[in-house]
PDB file of C-alpha atoms and ligand atoms in Angstrom:
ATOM      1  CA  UNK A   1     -35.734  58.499 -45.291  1.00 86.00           C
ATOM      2  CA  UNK A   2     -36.854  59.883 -41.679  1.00 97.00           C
ATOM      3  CA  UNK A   3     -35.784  57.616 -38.912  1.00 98.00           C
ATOM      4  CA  UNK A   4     -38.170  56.648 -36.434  1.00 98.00           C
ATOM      5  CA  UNK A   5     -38.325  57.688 -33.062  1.00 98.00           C
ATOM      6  CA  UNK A   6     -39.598  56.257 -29.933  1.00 98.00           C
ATOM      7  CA  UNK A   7     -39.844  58.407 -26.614  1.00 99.00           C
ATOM      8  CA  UNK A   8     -41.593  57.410 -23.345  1.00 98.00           C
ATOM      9  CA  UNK A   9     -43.123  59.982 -21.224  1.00 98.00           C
ATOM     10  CA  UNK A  10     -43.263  58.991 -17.856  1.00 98.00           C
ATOM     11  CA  UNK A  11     -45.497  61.887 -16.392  1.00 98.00           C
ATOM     12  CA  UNK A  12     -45.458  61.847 -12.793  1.00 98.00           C
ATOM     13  CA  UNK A  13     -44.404  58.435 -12.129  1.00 98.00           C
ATOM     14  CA  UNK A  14     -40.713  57.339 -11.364  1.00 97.00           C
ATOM     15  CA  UNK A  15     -40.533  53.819 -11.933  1.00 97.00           C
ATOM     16  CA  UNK A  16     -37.628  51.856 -10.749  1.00 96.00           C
ATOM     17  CA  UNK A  17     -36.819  50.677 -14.734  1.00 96.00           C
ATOM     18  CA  UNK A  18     -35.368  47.486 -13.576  1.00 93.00           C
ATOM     19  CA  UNK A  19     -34.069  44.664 -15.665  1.00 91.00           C
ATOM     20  CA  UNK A  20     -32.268  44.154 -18.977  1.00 89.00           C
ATOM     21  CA  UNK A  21     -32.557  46.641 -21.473  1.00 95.00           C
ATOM     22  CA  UNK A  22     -32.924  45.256 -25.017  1.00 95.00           C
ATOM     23  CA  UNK A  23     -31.204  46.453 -27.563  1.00 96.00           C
ATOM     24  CA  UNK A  24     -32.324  48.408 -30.476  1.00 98.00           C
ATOM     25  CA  UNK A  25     -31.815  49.161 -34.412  1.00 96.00           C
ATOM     26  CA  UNK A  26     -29.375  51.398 -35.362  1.00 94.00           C
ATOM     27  CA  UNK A  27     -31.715  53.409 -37.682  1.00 95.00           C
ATOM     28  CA  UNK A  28     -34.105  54.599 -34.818  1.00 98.00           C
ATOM     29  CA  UNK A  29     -33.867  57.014 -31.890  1.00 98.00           C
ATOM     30  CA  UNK A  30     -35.056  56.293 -28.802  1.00 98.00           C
ATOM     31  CA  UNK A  31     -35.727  58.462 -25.851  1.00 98.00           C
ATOM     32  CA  UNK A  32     -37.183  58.748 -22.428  1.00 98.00           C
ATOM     33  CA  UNK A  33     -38.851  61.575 -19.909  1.00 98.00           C
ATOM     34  CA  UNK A  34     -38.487  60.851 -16.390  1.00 98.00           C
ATOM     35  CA  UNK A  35     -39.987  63.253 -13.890  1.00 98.00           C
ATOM     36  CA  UNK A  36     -37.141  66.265 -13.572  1.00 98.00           C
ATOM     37  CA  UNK A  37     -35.916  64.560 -10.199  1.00 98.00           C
ATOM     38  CA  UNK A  38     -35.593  61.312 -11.894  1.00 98.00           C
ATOM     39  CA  UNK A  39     -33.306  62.882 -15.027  1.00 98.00           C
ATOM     40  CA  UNK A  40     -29.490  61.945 -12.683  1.00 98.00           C
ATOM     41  CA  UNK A  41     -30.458  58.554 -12.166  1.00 97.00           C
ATOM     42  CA  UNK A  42     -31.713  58.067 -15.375  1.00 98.00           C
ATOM     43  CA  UNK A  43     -28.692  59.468 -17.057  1.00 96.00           C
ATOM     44  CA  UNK A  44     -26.741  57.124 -15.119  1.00 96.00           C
ATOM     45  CA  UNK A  45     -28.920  54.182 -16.275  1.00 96.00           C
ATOM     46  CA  UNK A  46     -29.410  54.939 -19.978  1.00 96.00           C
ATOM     47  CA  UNK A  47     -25.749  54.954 -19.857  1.00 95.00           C
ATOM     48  CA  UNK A  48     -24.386  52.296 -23.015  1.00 95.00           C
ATOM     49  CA  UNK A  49     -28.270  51.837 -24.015  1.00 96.00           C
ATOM     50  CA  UNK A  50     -28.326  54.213 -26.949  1.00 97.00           C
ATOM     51  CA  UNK A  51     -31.395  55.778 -25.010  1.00 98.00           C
ATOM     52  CA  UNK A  52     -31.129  59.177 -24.875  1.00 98.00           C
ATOM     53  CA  UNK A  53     -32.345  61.621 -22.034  1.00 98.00           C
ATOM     54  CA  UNK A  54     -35.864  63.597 -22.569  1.00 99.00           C
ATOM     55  CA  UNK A  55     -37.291  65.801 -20.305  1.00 99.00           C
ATOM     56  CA  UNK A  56     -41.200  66.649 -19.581  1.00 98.00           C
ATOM     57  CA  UNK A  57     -41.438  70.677 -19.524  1.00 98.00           C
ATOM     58  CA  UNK A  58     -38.770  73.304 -19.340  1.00 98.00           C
ATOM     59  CA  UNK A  59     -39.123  77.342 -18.757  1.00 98.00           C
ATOM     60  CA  UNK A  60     -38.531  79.806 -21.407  1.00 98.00           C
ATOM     61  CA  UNK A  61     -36.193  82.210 -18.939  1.00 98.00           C
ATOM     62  CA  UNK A  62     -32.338  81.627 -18.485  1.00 98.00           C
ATOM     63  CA  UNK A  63     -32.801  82.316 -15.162  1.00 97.00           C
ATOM     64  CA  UNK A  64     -33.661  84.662 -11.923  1.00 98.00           C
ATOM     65  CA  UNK A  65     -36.491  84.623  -9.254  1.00 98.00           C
ATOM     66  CA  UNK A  66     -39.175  81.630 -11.114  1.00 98.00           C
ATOM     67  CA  UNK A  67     -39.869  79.489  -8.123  1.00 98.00           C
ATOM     68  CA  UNK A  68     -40.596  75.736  -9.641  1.00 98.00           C
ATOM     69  CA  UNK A  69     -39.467  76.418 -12.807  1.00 98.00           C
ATOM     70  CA  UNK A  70     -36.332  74.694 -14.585  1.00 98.00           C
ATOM     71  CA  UNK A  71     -34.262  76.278 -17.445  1.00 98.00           C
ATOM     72  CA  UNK A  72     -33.113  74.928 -20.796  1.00 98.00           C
ATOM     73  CA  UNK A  73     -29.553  75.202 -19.458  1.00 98.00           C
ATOM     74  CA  UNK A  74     -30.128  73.518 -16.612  1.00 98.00           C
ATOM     75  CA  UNK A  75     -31.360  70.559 -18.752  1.00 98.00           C
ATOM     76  CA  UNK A  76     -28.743  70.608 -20.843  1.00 98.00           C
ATOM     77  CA  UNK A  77     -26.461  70.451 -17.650  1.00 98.00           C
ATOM     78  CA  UNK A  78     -27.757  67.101 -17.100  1.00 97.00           C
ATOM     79  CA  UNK A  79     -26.972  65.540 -20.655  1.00 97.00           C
ATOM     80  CA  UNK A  80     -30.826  66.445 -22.039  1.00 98.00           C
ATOM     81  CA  UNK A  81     -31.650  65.910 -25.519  1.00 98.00           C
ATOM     82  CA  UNK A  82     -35.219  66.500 -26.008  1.00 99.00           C
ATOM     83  CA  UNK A  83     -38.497  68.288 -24.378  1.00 99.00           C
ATOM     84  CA  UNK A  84     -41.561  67.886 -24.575  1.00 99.00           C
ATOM     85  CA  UNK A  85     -43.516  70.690 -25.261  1.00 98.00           C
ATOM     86  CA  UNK A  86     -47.301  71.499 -25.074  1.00 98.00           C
ATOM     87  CA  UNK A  87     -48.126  67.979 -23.898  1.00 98.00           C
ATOM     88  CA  UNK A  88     -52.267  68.408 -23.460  1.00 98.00           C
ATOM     89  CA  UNK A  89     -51.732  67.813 -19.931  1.00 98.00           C
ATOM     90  CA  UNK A  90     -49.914  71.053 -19.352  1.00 98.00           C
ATOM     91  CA  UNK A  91     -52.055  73.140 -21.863  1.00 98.00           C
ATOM     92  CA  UNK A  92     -55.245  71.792 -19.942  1.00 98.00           C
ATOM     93  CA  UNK A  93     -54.134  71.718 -16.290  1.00 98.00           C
ATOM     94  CA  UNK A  94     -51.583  74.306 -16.140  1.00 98.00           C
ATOM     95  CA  UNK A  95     -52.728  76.819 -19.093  1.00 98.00           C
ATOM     96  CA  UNK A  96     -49.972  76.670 -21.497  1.00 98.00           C
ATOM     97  CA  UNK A  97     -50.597  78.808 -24.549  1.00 98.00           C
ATOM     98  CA  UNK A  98     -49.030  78.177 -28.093  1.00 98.00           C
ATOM     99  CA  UNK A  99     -47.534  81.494 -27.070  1.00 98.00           C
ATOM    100  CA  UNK A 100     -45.708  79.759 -24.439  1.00 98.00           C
ATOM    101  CA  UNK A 101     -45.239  76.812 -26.285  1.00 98.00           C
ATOM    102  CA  UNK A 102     -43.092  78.964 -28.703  1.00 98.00           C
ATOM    103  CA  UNK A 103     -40.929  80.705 -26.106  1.00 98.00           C
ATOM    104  CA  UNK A 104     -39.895  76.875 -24.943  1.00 98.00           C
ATOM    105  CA  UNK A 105     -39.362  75.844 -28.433  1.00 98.00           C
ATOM    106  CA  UNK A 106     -36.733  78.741 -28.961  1.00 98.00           C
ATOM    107  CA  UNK A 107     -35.246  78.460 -25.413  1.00 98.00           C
ATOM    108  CA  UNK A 108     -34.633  75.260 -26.064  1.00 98.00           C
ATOM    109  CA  UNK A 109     -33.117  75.515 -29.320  1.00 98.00           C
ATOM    110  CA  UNK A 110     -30.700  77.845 -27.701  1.00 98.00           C
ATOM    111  CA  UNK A 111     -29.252  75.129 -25.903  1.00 98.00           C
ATOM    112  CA  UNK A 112     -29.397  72.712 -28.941  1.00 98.00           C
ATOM    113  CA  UNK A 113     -32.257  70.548 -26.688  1.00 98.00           C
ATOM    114  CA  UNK A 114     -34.888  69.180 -29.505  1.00 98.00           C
ATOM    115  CA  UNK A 115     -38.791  70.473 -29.091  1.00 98.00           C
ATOM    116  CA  UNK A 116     -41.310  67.458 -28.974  1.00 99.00           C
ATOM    117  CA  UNK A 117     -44.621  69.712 -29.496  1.00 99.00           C
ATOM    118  CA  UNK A 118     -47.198  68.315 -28.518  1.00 99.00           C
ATOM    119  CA  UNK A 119     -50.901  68.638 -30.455  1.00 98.00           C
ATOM    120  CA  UNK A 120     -53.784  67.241 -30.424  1.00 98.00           C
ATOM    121  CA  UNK A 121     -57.799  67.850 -30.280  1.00 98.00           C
ATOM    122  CA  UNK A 122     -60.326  66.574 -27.427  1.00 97.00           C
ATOM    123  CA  UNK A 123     -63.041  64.430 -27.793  1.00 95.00           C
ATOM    124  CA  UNK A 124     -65.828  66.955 -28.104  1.00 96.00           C
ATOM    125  CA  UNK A 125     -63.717  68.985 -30.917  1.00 97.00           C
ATOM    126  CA  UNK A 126     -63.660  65.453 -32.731  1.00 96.00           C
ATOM    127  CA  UNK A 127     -67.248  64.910 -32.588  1.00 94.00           C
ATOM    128  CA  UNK A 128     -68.083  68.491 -33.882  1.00 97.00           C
ATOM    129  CA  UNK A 129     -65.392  67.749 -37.339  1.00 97.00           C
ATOM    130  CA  UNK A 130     -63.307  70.458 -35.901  1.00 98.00           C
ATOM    131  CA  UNK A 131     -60.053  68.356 -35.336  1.00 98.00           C
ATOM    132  CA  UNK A 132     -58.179  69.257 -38.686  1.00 98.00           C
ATOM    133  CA  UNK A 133     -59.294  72.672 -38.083  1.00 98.00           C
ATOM    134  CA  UNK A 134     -58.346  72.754 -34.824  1.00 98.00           C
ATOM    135  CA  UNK A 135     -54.776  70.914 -34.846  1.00 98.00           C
ATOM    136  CA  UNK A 136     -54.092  72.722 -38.199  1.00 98.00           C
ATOM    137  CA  UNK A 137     -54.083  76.148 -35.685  1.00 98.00           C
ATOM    138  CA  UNK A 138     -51.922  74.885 -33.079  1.00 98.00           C
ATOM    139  CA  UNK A 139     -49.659  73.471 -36.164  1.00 99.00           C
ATOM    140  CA  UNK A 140     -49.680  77.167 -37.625  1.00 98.00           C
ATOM    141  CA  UNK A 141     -48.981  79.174 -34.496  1.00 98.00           C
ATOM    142  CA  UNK A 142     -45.842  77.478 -34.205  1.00 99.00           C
ATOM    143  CA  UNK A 143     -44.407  76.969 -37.858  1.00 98.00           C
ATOM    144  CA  UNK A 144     -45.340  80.824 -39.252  1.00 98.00           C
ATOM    145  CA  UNK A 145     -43.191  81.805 -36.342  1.00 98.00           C
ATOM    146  CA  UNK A 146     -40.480  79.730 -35.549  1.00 98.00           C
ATOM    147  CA  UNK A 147     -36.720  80.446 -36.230  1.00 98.00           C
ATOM    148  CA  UNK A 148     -34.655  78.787 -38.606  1.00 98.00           C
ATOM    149  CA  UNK A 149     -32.686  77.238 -35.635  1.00 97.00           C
ATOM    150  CA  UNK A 150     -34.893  76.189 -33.416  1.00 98.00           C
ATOM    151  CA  UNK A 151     -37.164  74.362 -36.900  1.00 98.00           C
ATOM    152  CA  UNK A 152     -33.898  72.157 -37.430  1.00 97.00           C
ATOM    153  CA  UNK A 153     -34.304  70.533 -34.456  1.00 94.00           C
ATOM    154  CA  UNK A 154     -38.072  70.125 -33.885  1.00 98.00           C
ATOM    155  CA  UNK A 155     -40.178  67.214 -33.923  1.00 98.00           C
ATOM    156  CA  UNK A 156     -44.412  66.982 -33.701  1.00 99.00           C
ATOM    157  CA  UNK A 157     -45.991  64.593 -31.388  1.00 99.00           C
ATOM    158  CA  UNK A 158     -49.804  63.812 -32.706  1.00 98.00           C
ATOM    159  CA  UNK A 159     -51.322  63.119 -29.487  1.00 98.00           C
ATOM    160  CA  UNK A 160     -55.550  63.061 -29.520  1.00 98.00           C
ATOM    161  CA  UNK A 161     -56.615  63.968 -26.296  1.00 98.00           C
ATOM    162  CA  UNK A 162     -59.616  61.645 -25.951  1.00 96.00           C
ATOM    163  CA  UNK A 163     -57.016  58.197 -26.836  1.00 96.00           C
ATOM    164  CA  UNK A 164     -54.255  59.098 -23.941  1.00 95.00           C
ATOM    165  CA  UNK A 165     -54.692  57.025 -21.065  1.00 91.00           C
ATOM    166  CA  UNK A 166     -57.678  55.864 -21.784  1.00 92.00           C
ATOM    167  CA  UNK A 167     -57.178  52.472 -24.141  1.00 88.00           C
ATOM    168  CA  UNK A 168     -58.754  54.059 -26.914  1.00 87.00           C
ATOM    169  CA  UNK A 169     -55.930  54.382 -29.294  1.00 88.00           C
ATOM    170  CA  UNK A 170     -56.800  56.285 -32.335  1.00 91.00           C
ATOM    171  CA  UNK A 171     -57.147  53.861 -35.443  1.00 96.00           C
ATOM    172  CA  UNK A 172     -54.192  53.586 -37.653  1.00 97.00           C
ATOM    173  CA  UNK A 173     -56.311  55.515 -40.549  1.00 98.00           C
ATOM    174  CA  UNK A 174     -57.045  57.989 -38.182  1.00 97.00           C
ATOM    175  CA  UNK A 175     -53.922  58.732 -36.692  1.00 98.00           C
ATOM    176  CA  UNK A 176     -51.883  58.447 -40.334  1.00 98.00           C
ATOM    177  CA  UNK A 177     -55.041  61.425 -41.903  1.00 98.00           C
ATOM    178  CA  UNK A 178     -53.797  63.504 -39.024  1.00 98.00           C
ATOM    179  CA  UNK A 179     -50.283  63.043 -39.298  1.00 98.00           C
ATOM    180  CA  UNK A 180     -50.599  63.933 -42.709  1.00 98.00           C
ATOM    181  CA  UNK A 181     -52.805  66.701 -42.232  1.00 98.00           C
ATOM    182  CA  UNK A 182     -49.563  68.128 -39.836  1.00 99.00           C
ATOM    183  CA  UNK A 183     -47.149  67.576 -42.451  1.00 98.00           C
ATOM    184  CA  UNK A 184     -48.837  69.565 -44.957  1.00 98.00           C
ATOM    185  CA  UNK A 185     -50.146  72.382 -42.560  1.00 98.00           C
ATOM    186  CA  UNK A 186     -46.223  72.515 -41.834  1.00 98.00           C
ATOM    187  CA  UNK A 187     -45.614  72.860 -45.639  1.00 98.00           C
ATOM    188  CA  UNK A 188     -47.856  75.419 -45.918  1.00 98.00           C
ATOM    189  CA  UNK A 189     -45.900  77.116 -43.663  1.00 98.00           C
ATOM    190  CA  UNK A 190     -42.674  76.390 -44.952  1.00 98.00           C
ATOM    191  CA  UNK A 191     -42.210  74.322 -48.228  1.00 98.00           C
ATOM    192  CA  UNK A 192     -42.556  71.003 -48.667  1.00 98.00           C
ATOM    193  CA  UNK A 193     -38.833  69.902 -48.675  1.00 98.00           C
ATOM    194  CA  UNK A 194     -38.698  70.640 -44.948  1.00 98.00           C
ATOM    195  CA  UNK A 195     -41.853  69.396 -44.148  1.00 98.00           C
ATOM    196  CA  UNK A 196     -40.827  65.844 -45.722  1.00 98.00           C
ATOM    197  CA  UNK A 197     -38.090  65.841 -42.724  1.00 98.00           C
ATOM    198  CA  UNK A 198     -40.167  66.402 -40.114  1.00 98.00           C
ATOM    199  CA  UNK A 199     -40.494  63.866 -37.767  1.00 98.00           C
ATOM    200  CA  UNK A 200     -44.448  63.476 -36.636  1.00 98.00           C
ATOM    201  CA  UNK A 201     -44.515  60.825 -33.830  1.00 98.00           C
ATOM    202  CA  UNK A 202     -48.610  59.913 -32.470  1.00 98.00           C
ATOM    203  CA  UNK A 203     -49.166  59.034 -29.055  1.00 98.00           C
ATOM    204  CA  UNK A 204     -52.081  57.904 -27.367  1.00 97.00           C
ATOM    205  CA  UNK A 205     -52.745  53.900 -26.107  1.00 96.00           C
ATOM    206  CA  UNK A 206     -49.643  53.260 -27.815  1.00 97.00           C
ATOM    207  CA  UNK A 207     -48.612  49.594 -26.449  1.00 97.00           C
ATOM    208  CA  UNK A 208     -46.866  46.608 -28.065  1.00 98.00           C
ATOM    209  CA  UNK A 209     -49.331  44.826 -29.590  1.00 98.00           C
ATOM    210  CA  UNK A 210     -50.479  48.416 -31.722  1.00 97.00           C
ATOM    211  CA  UNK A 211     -47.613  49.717 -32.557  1.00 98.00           C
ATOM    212  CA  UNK A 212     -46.497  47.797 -35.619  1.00 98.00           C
ATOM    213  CA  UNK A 213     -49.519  48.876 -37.434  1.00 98.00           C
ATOM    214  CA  UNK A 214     -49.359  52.431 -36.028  1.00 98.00           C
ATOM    215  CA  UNK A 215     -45.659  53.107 -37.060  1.00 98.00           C
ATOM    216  CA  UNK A 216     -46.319  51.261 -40.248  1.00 98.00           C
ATOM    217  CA  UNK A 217     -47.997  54.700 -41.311  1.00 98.00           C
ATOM    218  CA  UNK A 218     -46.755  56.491 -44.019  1.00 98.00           C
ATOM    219  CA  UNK A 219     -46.783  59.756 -42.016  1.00 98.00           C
ATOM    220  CA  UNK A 220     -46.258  58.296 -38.598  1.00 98.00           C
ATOM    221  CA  UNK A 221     -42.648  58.676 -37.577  1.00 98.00           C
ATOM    222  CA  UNK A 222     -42.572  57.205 -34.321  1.00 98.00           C
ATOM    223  CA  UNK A 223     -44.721  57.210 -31.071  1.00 98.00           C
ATOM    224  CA  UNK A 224     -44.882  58.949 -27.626  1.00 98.00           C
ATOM    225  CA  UNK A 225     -45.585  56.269 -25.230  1.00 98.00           C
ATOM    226  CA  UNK A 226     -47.057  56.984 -21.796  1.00 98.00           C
ATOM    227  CA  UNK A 227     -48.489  54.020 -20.009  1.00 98.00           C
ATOM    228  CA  UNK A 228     -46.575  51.457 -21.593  1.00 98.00           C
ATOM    229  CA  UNK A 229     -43.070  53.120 -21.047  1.00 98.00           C
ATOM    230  CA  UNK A 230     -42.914  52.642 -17.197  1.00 98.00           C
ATOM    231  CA  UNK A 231     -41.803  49.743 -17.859  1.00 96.00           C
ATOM    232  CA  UNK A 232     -38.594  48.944 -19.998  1.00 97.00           C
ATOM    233  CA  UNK A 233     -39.805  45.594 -21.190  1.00 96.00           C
ATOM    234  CA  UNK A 234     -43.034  46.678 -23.040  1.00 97.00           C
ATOM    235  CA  UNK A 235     -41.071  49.971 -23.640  1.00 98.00           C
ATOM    236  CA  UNK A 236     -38.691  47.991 -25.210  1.00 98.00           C
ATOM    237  CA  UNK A 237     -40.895  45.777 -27.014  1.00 98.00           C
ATOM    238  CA  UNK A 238     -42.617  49.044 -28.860  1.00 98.00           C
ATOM    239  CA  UNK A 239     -39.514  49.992 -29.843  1.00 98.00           C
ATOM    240  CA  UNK A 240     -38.342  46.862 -31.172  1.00 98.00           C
ATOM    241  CA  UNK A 241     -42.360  46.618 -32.898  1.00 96.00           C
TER     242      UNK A 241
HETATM  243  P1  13P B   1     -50.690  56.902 -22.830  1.00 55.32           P
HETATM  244  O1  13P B   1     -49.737  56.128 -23.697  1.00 55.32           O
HETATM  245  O2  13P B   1     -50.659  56.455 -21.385  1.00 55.32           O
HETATM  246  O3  13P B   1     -52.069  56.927 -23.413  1.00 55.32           O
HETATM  247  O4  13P B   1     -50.161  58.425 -22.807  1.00 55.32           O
HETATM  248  C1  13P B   1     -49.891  59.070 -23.997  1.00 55.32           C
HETATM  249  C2  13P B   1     -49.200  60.350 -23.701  1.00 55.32           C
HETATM  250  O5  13P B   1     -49.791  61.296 -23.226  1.00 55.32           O
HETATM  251  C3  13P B   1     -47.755  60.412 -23.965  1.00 55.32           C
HETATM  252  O6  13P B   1     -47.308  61.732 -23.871  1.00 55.32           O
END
């Protein structure tokens, strides 16, 4: 039975997260990616919530002269448990390859930080019937190649480009096809018993009053909530769908 699992991405806002924190089922993880800054505080807050620590991007170097850029290690340093990975803002506005995406994924695993890769087609892919085609390659150039470490600790965020930030969440058909469509592109890679394990979250619009149906998928596994996480409330309320 795969758990579900909830993680907000918080972009390039730092809210101030204020108020109770409800609290959630045992049976469910729960995350959240604060801006790198933000990661300290955050730590400090999450602390006795069961939330754990996620951050946004990492670099696939242990170290030396990379101004900007944050190691795996470093994250780790600050009590990280997942990264995102491939998010379609970074692949769009700052050119990140699957190559790269790859690199991270293994980094990461080095440090025992869990990948959240990101995939996900735009609008114009969509309306040409390319999307299976086209998330079924980014799906590929990650599970031909990945170690057996860093696969143990990996999860798949669905997220279609055209439904993040927008308010058009994909339907719950279409979300569940593609989510299914993952999971078997990742059996095809590498058997069917680890595929079933595989934790595919979707993300895109996600808010409270969607999510029930959403994670009521067969396929979906959880969601990656931008918008709606800046605030632990509605957060909250997703999680507790
Ligand atoms: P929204 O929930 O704001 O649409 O963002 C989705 C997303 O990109 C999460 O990574």
């Amino acid at each position: 039975m795969r758990k579900k699992f909830i993680c907000g991405n918080w972009k390039m806002f730092a809210p101030a997260w204020e108020g109770e924190i409800p609290a959630f089922a045992e049976n469910k993880i729960v995350a959240v990616a604060p801006p790198f800054t933000e990661l300290s505080r955050m730590s400090e807050r999450l602390k006795g919530t069961g939330i754990k620590l996620a951050a946004q991007n990492v670099y696939f170097k242990d170290n030396g002269a990379y101004t900007g850029e944050i190691s795996a290690e470093m994250l780790k340093n600050l009590g990280v448990s997942y990264c995102i990975v491939g998010h379609s803002e970074r692949r769009g506005y700052f050119g990140e390859t699957d190559e790269d995406c790859l690199k991270k994924i293994e980094k990461l695993a080095e440090y025992g930080i869990a990948a959240i890769l990101c995939v996900g087609e735009s609008l114009e892919t969509r309306e040409a019937g390319d999307e299976y085609k086209f998330v079924g390659t980014q799906v590929e150039a990650i599970f031909e190649n990945i170690s057996p470490a860093a696969a143990e600790n990996i999860v798949v965020a669905y997220e279609p480009i055209w439904a993040i930030g927008t308010g058009k969440t994909a339907s719950a058909e279409q979300a569940q096809e593609m989510c299914a469509h993952i999971r078997a592109t990742i059996a095809a890679c590498k058997g069917s018993d680890y595929a079933d394990g595989v934790l595919i979250q979707y993300g895109g619009s996600v808010k409270p009053s969607n999510a029930a149906e959403l994670l009521g998928m067969e396929d979906i596994d959880g969601a990656l909530v931008g918008g709606a996480s800046l605030e632990p409330a509605s957060f909250m309320d997703i999680v507790n769908y």
